CSV table of C-alpha atoms in Angstrom, one decimal:
chain,number,residue,atom,x,y,z
A,1,MET,CA,-9.1,-37.2,41.4
A,2,SER,CA,-7.1,-35.7,44.2
A,3,ALA,CA,-7.5,-32.1,43.2
A,4,LEU,CA,-11.3,-32.4,43.4
A,5,GLU,CA,-13.1,-35.7,44.3
A,6,ALA,CA,-15.9,-35.2,41.8
A,7,PRO,CA,-15.4,-32.1,39.7
A,8,SER,CA,-18.2,-30.8,37.6
A,9,ILE,CA,-17.2,-30.0,34.0
A,10,ALA,CA,-18.9,-28.1,31.2
A,11,LEU,CA,-17.4,-28.7,27.8
A,12,VAL,CA,-18.4,-26.3,25.0
A,13,GLY,CA,-17.3,-27.8,21.7
A,14,ALA,CA,-17.0,-31.6,21.1
A,15,GLY,CA,-15.2,-31.6,17.7
A,16,ALA,CA,-11.7,-33.0,17.2
A,17,MET,CA,-10.0,-31.8,20.4
A,18,GLY,CA,-13.1,-31.5,22.6
A,19,GLY,CA,-14.2,-35.0,21.4
A,20,ALA,CA,-10.8,-36.4,22.3
A,21,LEU,CA,-11.0,-34.9,25.8
A,22,VAL,CA,-14.5,-36.0,26.5
A,23,ARG,CA,-13.9,-39.6,25.3
A,24,GLY,CA,-11.1,-39.7,27.9
A,25,TRP,CA,-13.4,-38.4,30.6
A,26,ILE,CA,-16.1,-41.0,29.6
A,27,GLU,CA,-13.5,-43.7,30.1
A,28,ALA,CA,-12.7,-42.3,33.5
A,29,VAL,CA,-16.4,-42.3,34.5
A,30,ARG,CA,-16.6,-46.0,33.3
A,31,LYS,CA,-13.7,-46.8,35.6
A,32,GLY,CA,-15.5,-45.3,38.6
A,33,GLY,CA,-14.2,-41.7,38.3
A,34,GLY,CA,-16.3,-39.0,39.9
A,35,LEU,CA,-16.9,-36.6,37.1
A,36,SER,CA,-20.1,-34.7,36.4
A,37,LEU,CA,-20.2,-33.9,32.7
A,38,THR,CA,-22.2,-31.3,30.7
A,39,VAL,CA,-21.5,-31.0,27.0
A,40,VAL,CA,-22.6,-28.4,24.6
A,41,GLU,CA,-22.2,-29.2,20.9
A,42,PRO,CA,-24.7,-28.2,18.1
A,43,ASN,CA,-23.4,-30.9,15.7
A,44,PHE,CA,-22.9,-34.0,17.8
A,45,ASP,CA,-21.4,-37.2,16.4
A,46,PRO,CA,-24.3,-39.5,17.2
A,47,ALA,CA,-22.0,-42.2,18.6
A,48,LEU,CA,-20.4,-39.8,21.0
A,49,GLU,CA,-23.8,-38.5,22.1
A,50,ARG,CA,-24.9,-42.0,22.9
A,51,GLU,CA,-21.7,-42.6,24.9
A,52,LEU,CA,-22.3,-39.5,26.9
A,53,GLU,CA,-25.9,-40.3,27.7
A,54,ALA,CA,-24.8,-43.8,28.8
A,55,VAL,CA,-22.6,-42.3,31.5
A,56,GLY,CA,-25.2,-39.8,32.7
A,57,ALA,CA,-23.8,-36.7,31.0
A,58,VAL,CA,-26.1,-33.8,30.4
A,59,VAL,CA,-26.1,-32.9,26.6
A,60,ASN,CA,-27.0,-29.5,25.2
A,61,PRO,CA,-28.9,-28.2,28.3
A,62,SER,CA,-31.1,-25.1,27.9
A,63,ALA,CA,-30.0,-23.9,31.3
A,64,GLY,CA,-27.1,-24.4,33.7
A,65,GLY,CA,-25.2,-22.9,36.6
A,66,PRO,CA,-21.6,-22.5,37.6
A,67,VAL,CA,-19.3,-25.6,37.3
A,68,ASP,CA,-15.8,-26.4,38.7
A,69,VAL,CA,-14.3,-26.3,35.2
A,70,LEU,CA,-15.5,-24.7,32.0
A,71,VAL,CA,-13.6,-26.0,28.9
A,72,LEU,CA,-13.8,-24.1,25.6
A,73,ALA,CA,-12.9,-26.2,22.5
A,74,VAL,CA,-14.4,-24.2,19.7
A,75,LYS,CA,-12.9,-22.3,16.8
A,76,PRO,CA,-11.3,-19.0,17.9
A,77,GLN,CA,-13.4,-16.9,15.6
A,78,ALA,CA,-16.5,-18.2,17.4
A,79,PHE,CA,-15.2,-17.4,20.8
A,80,VAL,CA,-17.1,-14.1,21.5
A,81,THR,CA,-20.4,-15.5,20.4
A,82,VAL,CA,-19.9,-18.7,22.4
A,83,ALA,CA,-18.7,-16.8,25.4
A,84,ALA,CA,-22.0,-15.0,25.7
A,85,GLU,CA,-23.7,-18.4,26.1
A,86,ALA,CA,-21.0,-20.1,28.1
A,87,LYS,CA,-20.9,-17.4,30.9
A,88,ARG,CA,-23.8,-19.2,32.6
A,89,PHE,CA,-21.3,-21.9,33.6
A,90,VAL,CA,-18.8,-19.4,35.3
A,91,GLY,CA,-18.9,-18.7,39.0
A,92,GLU,CA,-16.3,-17.3,41.4
A,93,GLN,CA,-14.5,-20.6,41.8
A,94,THR,CA,-14.8,-21.8,38.1
A,95,ARG,CA,-11.6,-22.7,36.3
A,96,ILE,CA,-11.7,-21.6,32.7
A,97,LEU,CA,-9.7,-23.9,30.4
A,98,SER,CA,-9.3,-22.9,26.7
A,99,VAL,CA,-7.9,-25.1,24.0
A,100,MET,CA,-8.5,-22.4,21.4
A,101,ALA,CA,-5.5,-21.1,19.5
A,102,GLY,CA,-4.7,-17.4,19.6
A,103,VAL,CA,-7.2,-16.3,22.3
A,104,PRO,CA,-5.2,-14.7,25.1
A,105,MET,CA,-6.0,-15.2,28.8
A,106,GLU,CA,-6.9,-11.5,29.2
A,107,ALA,CA,-9.7,-12.0,26.6
A,108,LEU,CA,-10.9,-15.2,28.2
A,109,ALA,CA,-11.2,-13.5,31.6
A,110,ARG,CA,-12.9,-10.4,30.2
A,111,GLU,CA,-15.5,-12.2,28.1
A,112,LEU,CA,-16.3,-14.9,30.6
A,113,GLY,CA,-16.0,-13.0,33.9
A,114,GLY,CA,-13.6,-15.4,35.6
A,115,GLN,CA,-10.0,-15.0,36.9
A,116,ARG,CA,-8.8,-18.6,37.2
A,117,VAL,CA,-7.9,-19.0,33.5
A,118,ILE,CA,-5.8,-21.7,31.8
A,119,ARG,CA,-4.8,-21.6,28.2
A,120,ALA,CA,-3.7,-24.9,26.6
A,121,MET,CA,-2.3,-25.8,23.2
A,122,PRO,CA,-2.8,-29.5,22.2
A,123,ASN,CA,-1.5,-30.8,18.9
A,124,MET,CA,-3.0,-33.2,16.3
A,125,PRO,CA,-1.8,-36.5,17.7
A,126,ALA,CA,-3.9,-35.7,20.8
A,127,LYS,CA,-6.8,-37.2,18.8
A,128,ILE,CA,-5.2,-40.7,19.4
A,129,GLY,CA,-3.9,-39.9,22.9
A,130,ARG,CA,-0.3,-39.4,21.7
A,131,GLY,CA,-0.2,-35.7,21.6
A,132,VAL,CA,1.6,-33.1,23.7
A,133,THR,CA,-0.4,-30.3,25.4
A,134,ALA,CA,1.4,-27.2,26.7
A,135,TYR,CA,-0.5,-25.0,29.1
A,136,VAL,CA,-0.1,-21.8,31.0
A,137,ALA,CA,-2.2,-20.7,34.1
A,138,SER,CA,-3.1,-17.2,35.2
A,139,PRO,CA,-1.7,-16.0,38.6
A,140,ALA,CA,-5.1,-16.5,40.2
A,141,CYS,CA,-4.8,-20.3,39.8
A,142,ALA,CA,-3.6,-22.3,42.8
A,143,PRO,CA,-1.4,-25.4,42.6
A,144,GLU,CA,-4.6,-27.5,43.1
A,145,ASP,CA,-6.1,-25.8,40.0
A,146,ARG,CA,-3.1,-26.7,37.9
A,147,GLN,CA,-3.2,-30.3,39.2
A,148,LEU,CA,-6.8,-30.6,38.3
A,149,ILE,CA,-6.3,-29.2,34.8
A,150,GLU,CA,-3.3,-31.6,34.1
A,151,GLN,CA,-5.5,-34.5,35.1
A,152,LEU,CA,-8.2,-33.3,32.7
A,153,LEU,CA,-5.7,-32.9,29.9
A,154,GLU,CA,-4.1,-36.3,30.3
A,155,PRO,CA,-6.4,-38.1,27.9
A,156,LEU,CA,-4.7,-36.2,25.1
A,157,GLY,CA,-1.2,-37.4,26.0
A,158,THR,CA,1.8,-35.6,27.6
A,159,VAL,CA,1.1,-32.4,29.5
A,160,GLU,CA,3.7,-29.7,29.8
A,161,PRO,CA,3.4,-26.5,32.0
A,162,ILE,CA,4.8,-23.3,30.4
A,163,ALA,CA,6.2,-20.5,32.5
A,164,ALA,CA,4.7,-17.5,30.7
A,165,GLU,CA,1.9,-16.8,28.2
A,166,ARG,CA,4.2,-15.1,25.7
A,167,LEU,CA,5.9,-18.4,25.2
A,168,MET,CA,2.6,-20.0,23.9
A,169,ASP,CA,3.5,-18.5,20.5
A,170,VAL,CA,6.7,-20.6,20.4
A,171,VAL,CA,4.7,-23.6,21.6
A,172,THR,CA,2.2,-23.1,18.7
A,173,ALA,CA,5.1,-23.0,16.3
A,174,VAL,CA,6.9,-26.1,17.6
A,175,SER,CA,4.4,-28.6,19.0
A,176,GLY,CA,1.1,-27.1,17.6
A,177,SER,CA,2.3,-26.8,14.0
A,178,GLY,CA,5.1,-29.4,14.4
A,179,PRO,CA,3.1,-32.4,13.2
A,180,ALA,CA,2.7,-30.7,9.8
A,181,TYR,CA,6.5,-30.4,9.5
A,182,VAL,CA,6.9,-34.1,10.3
A,183,PHE,CA,4.2,-35.0,7.7
A,184,LEU,CA,6.0,-32.9,5.2
A,185,LEU,CA,9.3,-34.8,6.0
A,186,ALA,CA,7.5,-38.1,5.3
A,187,GLU,CA,6.1,-36.7,2.0
A,188,VAL,CA,9.5,-35.4,0.8
A,189,LEU,CA,11.4,-38.5,1.9
A,190,ALA,CA,8.9,-40.7,0.0
A,191,ALA,CA,9.2,-38.4,-3.1
A,192,ALA,CA,13.0,-38.7,-3.0
A,193,ALA,CA,12.8,-42.5,-2.7
A,194,GLU,CA,10.4,-42.5,-5.7
A,195,GLN,CA,12.9,-40.4,-7.7
A,196,GLU,CA,15.6,-43.0,-6.9
A,197,GLY,CA,13.4,-45.8,-8.4
A,198,LEU,CA,11.0,-47.1,-5.7
A,199,ASP,CA,7.3,-47.3,-6.6
A,200,ARG,CA,5.1,-44.6,-5.0
A,201,GLU,CA,3.2,-46.9,-2.6
A,202,THR,CA,6.4,-48.6,-1.3
A,203,ALA,CA,8.2,-45.3,-0.9
A,204,MET,CA,5.3,-43.8,1.1
A,205,ARG,CA,5.1,-46.9,3.4
A,206,LEU,CA,8.8,-46.9,4.0
A,207,ALA,CA,8.9,-43.2,4.7
A,208,SER,CA,5.9,-43.1,7.0
A,209,ALA,CA,7.0,-46.1,9.0
A,210,THR,CA,10.5,-44.7,9.3
A,211,VAL,CA,9.3,-41.4,10.7
A,212,ALA,CA,6.8,-43.0,13.0
A,213,GLY,CA,9.3,-45.6,14.3
A,214,ALA,CA,12.0,-43.0,14.9
A,215,GLY,CA,9.6,-40.9,16.9
A,216,ALA,CA,8.5,-43.9,19.0
A,217,LEU,CA,12.2,-44.8,19.6
A,218,MET,CA,12.9,-41.3,21.0
A,219,LEU,CA,10.0,-41.5,23.4
A,220,GLU,CA,10.6,-45.1,24.6
A,221,THR,CA,14.4,-44.8,25.1
A,222,GLY,CA,14.4,-41.3,26.4
A,223,GLU,CA,17.7,-40.7,24.7
A,224,PRO,CA,18.4,-37.3,23.2
A,225,PRO,CA,17.8,-37.2,19.4
A,226,GLY,CA,21.4,-36.1,18.9
A,227,ALA,CA,22.6,-39.3,20.6
A,228,LEU,CA,20.3,-41.5,18.6
A,229,ARG,CA,21.4,-39.8,15.4
A,230,LYS,CA,25.0,-40.6,16.2
A,231,GLN,CA,24.1,-44.3,16.7
A,232,VAL,CA,22.7,-44.4,13.2
A,233,THR,CA,25.7,-42.6,11.6
A,234,SER,CA,28.8,-44.6,10.7
A,235,PRO,CA,31.9,-42.7,9.7
A,236,GLY,CA,32.1,-42.6,5.9
A,237,GLY,CA,28.7,-44.3,5.6
A,238,THR,CA,25.5,-43.6,3.7
A,239,THR,CA,23.9,-41.7,6.6
A,240,GLU,CA,26.9,-39.5,7.0
A,241,ALA,CA,26.8,-38.6,3.3
A,242,ALA,CA,23.1,-37.6,3.7
A,243,LEU,CA,23.7,-35.6,6.9
A,244,ASP,CA,26.5,-33.7,5.3
A,245,VAL,CA,23.9,-32.3,2.9
A,246,LEU,CA,21.2,-31.7,5.6
A,247,GLY,CA,23.7,-30.1,8.0
A,248,ALA,CA,25.2,-27.7,5.4
A,249,GLY,CA,25.0,-23.9,6.0
A,250,ASP,CA,21.8,-23.7,3.9
A,251,GLY,CA,20.5,-27.1,5.1
A,252,LEU,CA,17.8,-28.3,7.5
A,253,GLY,CA,18.8,-26.5,10.6
A,254,PRO,CA,18.7,-22.9,9.3
A,255,LEU,CA,15.6,-23.7,7.2
A,256,LEU,CA,13.6,-25.1,10.2
A,257,ARG,CA,14.7,-22.2,12.4
A,258,ARG,CA,13.2,-19.8,9.9
A,259,ALA,CA,10.1,-21.9,9.6
A,260,VAL,CA,9.5,-21.9,13.4
A,261,SER,CA,10.2,-18.2,13.6
A,262,ALA,CA,7.7,-17.5,10.9
A,263,ALA,CA,5.0,-19.6,12.6
A,264,ALA,CA,5.7,-18.0,16.0
A,265,GLN,CA,5.4,-14.5,14.5
A,266,ARG,CA,2.1,-15.4,12.8
A,267,SER,CA,0.8,-16.7,16.1
A,268,ARG,CA,1.7,-13.3,17.7
A,269,ASP,CA,0.0,-11.4,14.9
A,270,LEU,CA,-3.2,-13.5,15.3
A,271,GLY,CA,-3.3,-12.9,19.0
A,272,LYS,CA,-3.4,-9.2,18.4
A,273,ARG,CA,-6.6,-9.3,16.4
């Protein structure tokens, strides 16, 4: 790593997101990367624990001092309790990276005693390395800090810097909650196909593969979704007939804007608790 040759990392929480991160770091160590790992997790997956021990990671230590990066990947409601134990890993130069939803940077700095704070929001596909993680860094973070954090988040997929913390509520509503919207689209599309006569299993296979393939096409071609949509749509054809319904005044556009607005507002409300 160019930001730090051999950063020391303490990860607190090795569940879904923490586990995805640490598996990426394990692979980096296997390839000769200079990471020093400490992982705290009361309910370890035995296979992950064995993988960590195989690369020399320290698991559930009873003591520990400041590290280069402290990563918090626990449920937000456990934060205050966890912070009391995690403070031992924080020193003057420690970067604090949180992947907890709804915990603001001010609270992270206050509870942990550090100023170089980064708040990140991964989404569910990060579990297979195909997610998108948006992050925002406190003013105390230098460009080298951001570079290091981006490298540590890369195992989850694409990494996107965000200009201001207030925008994390929008990020939560779009990319954080967004996979659920896509899953719902597949569900509804399959149900519509079943209503038109397809059997349930075939309808679900077609709908799921269609949604997945369309997403992959957007990523691999880099073309705007609007341009791809036009390529599918022939004048007077079947796609146009469907899009006339979806594009109506009470169609998908207004509905999805209301949905994202509701999710963003709920994220703001949760952040005030």
